[in-house]
Short mmCIF file of C-alpha atoms and ligand atoms in Angstrom, two decimals:
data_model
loop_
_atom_site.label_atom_id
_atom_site.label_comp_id
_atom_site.label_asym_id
_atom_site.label_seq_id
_atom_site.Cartn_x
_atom_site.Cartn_y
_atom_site.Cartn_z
CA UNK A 1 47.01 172.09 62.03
CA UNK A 2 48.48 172.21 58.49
CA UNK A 3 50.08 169.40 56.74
CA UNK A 4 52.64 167.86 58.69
CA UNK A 5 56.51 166.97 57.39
CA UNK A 6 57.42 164.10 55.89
CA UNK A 7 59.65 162.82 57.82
CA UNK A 8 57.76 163.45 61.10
CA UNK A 9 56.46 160.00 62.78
CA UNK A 10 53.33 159.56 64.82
CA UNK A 11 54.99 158.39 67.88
CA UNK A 12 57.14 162.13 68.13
CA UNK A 13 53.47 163.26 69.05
CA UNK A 14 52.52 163.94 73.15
CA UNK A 15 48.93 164.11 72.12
CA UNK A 16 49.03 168.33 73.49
CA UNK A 17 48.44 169.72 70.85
CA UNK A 18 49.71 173.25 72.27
CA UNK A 19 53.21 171.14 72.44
CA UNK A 20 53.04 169.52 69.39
CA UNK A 21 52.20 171.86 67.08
CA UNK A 22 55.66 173.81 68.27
CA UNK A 23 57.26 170.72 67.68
CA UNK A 24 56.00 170.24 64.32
CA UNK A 25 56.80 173.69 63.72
CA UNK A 26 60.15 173.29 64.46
CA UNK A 27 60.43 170.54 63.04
CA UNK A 28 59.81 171.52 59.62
CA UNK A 29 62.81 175.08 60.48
CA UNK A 30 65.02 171.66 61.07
CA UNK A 31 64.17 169.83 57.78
CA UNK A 32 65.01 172.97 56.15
CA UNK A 33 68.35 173.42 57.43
CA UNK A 34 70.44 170.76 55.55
CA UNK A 35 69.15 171.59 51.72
CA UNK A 36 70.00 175.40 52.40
CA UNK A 37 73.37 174.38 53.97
CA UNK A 38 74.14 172.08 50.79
CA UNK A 39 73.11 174.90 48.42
CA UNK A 40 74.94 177.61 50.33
CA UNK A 41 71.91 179.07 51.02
CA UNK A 42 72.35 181.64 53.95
CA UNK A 43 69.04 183.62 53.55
CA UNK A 44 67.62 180.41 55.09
CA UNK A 45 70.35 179.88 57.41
CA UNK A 46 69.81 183.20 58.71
CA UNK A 47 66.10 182.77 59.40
CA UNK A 48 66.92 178.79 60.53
CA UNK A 49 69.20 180.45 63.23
CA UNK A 50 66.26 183.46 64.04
CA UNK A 51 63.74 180.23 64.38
CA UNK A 52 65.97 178.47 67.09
CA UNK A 53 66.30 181.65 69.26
CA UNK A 54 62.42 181.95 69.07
CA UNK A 55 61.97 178.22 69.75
CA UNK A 56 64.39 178.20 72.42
CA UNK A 57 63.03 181.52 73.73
CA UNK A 58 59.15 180.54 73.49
CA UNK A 59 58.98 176.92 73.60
CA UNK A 60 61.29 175.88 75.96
CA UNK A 61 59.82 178.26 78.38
CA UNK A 62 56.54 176.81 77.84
CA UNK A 63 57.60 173.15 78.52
CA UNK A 64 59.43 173.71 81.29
CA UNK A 65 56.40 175.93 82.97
CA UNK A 66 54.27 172.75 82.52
CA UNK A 67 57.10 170.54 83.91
CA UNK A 68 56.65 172.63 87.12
CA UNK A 69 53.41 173.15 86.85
CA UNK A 70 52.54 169.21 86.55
CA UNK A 71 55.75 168.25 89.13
CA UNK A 72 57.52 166.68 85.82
CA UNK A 73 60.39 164.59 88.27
CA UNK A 74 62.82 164.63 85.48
CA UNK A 75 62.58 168.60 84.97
CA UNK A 76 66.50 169.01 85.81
CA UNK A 77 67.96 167.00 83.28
CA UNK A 78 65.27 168.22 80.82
CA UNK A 79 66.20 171.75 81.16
CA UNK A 80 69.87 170.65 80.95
CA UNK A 81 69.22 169.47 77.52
CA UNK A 82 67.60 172.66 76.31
CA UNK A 83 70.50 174.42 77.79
CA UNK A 84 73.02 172.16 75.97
CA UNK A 85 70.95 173.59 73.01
CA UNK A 86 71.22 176.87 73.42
CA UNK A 87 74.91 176.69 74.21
CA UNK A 88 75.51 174.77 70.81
CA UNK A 89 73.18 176.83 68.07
CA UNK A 90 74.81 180.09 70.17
CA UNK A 91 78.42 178.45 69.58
CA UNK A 92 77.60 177.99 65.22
CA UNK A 93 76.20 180.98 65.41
CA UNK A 94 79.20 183.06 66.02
CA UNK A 95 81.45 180.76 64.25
CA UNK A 96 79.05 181.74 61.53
CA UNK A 97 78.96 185.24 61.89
CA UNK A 98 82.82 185.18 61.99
CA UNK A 99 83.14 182.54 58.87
CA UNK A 100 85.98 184.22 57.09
CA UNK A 101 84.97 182.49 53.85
CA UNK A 102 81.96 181.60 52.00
CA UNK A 103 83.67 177.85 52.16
CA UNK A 104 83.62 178.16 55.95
CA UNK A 105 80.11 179.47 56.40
CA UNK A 106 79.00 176.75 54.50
CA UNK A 107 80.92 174.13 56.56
CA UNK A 108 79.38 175.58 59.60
CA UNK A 109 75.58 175.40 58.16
CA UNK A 110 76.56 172.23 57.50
CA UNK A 111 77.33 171.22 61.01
CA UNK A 112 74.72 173.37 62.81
CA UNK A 113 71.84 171.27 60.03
CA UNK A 114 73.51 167.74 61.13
CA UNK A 115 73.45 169.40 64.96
CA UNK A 116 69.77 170.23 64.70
CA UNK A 117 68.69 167.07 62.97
CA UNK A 118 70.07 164.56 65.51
CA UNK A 119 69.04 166.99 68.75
CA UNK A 120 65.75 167.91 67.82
CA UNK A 121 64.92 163.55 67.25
CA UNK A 122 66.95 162.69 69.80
CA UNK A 123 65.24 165.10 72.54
CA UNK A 124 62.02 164.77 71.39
CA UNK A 125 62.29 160.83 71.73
CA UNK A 126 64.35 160.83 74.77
CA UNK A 127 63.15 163.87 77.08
CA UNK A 128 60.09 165.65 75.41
CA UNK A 129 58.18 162.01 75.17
CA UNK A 130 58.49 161.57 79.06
CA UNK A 131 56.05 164.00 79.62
CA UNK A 132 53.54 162.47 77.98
CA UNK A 133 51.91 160.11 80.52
CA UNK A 134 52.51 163.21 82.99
CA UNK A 135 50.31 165.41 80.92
CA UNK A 136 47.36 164.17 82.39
CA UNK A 137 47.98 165.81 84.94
CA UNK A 138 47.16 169.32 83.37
CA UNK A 139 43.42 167.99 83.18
CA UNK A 140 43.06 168.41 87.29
CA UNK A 141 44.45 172.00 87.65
CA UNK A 142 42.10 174.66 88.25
CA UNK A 143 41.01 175.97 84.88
CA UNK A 144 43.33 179.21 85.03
CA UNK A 145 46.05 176.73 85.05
CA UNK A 146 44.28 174.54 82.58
CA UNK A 147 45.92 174.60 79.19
CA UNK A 148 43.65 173.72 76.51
CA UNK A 149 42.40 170.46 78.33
FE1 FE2 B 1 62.08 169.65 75.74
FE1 FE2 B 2 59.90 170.17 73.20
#
């Protein structure tokens, strides 16, 4: 794995490395997002929005396939949270797609950075880091099920 952010802390790691390397992936799209909203940068906002459709699109559909996979018991309210993402980056998105001004565009980045920031810790800590004793599990599935363990 390449060198890890700066502001990433060991205990955002499940010890998957399949998982955390998305994470720390993301993580660094999310770090990203409040210097190119403060310097009215939208080529990076563009490609910051691009990342969280991938990431919603790819890695949320990989954690929740384990969650099923390993019988995860608080899947529902997991997959509520990643929904609760998608609805929000969709929501800046058009409001920043429809930004009448360059003044508004930037206001939005600005919200959608702070948005990212505090969901992306918060889930991680909260939901994401629940899995981790369950990952275990992975270990006694027959190996066509077996994801790198
Ligand atoms: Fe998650
Ligand atoms: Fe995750």
């Amino acid at each position: 794995m390449e060198a890890t952010p700066t502001l990433w802390h060991e205990e955002m790691r499940l010890d998957y490395p399949p998982l955390d390397e998305e994470h720390v992936d993301f993580f660094k799209t999310v770090m990203k997002a409040a210097p190119a909203a403060s310097s009215a940068d939208f080529k990076t906002m563009d490609k910051v929005f691009l990342k969280c459709y991938d990431y919603a699109r790819n890695h949320f559909a990989h954690e929740e396939d384990i969650m099923e996979r390993i019988d995860f018991p608080d899947m529902e309210e997991h997959m509520k949270s990643h929904q609760m993402f998608i609805k929000h980056i969709s929501d800046f998105r058009v409001a920043y797609e429809n930004a009448k001004t360059l003044e508004d565009k930037q206001r939005v980045s600005i919200h959608t950075a702070e948005f990212l920031e505090v969901w992306f810790v918060g889930h991680l800590m909260s939901r994401d880091r629940l899995l981790k004793p369950y990952l275990v599990r992975l270990r006694n599935l027959p190996p066509r099920m077996n994801y790198h363990l």
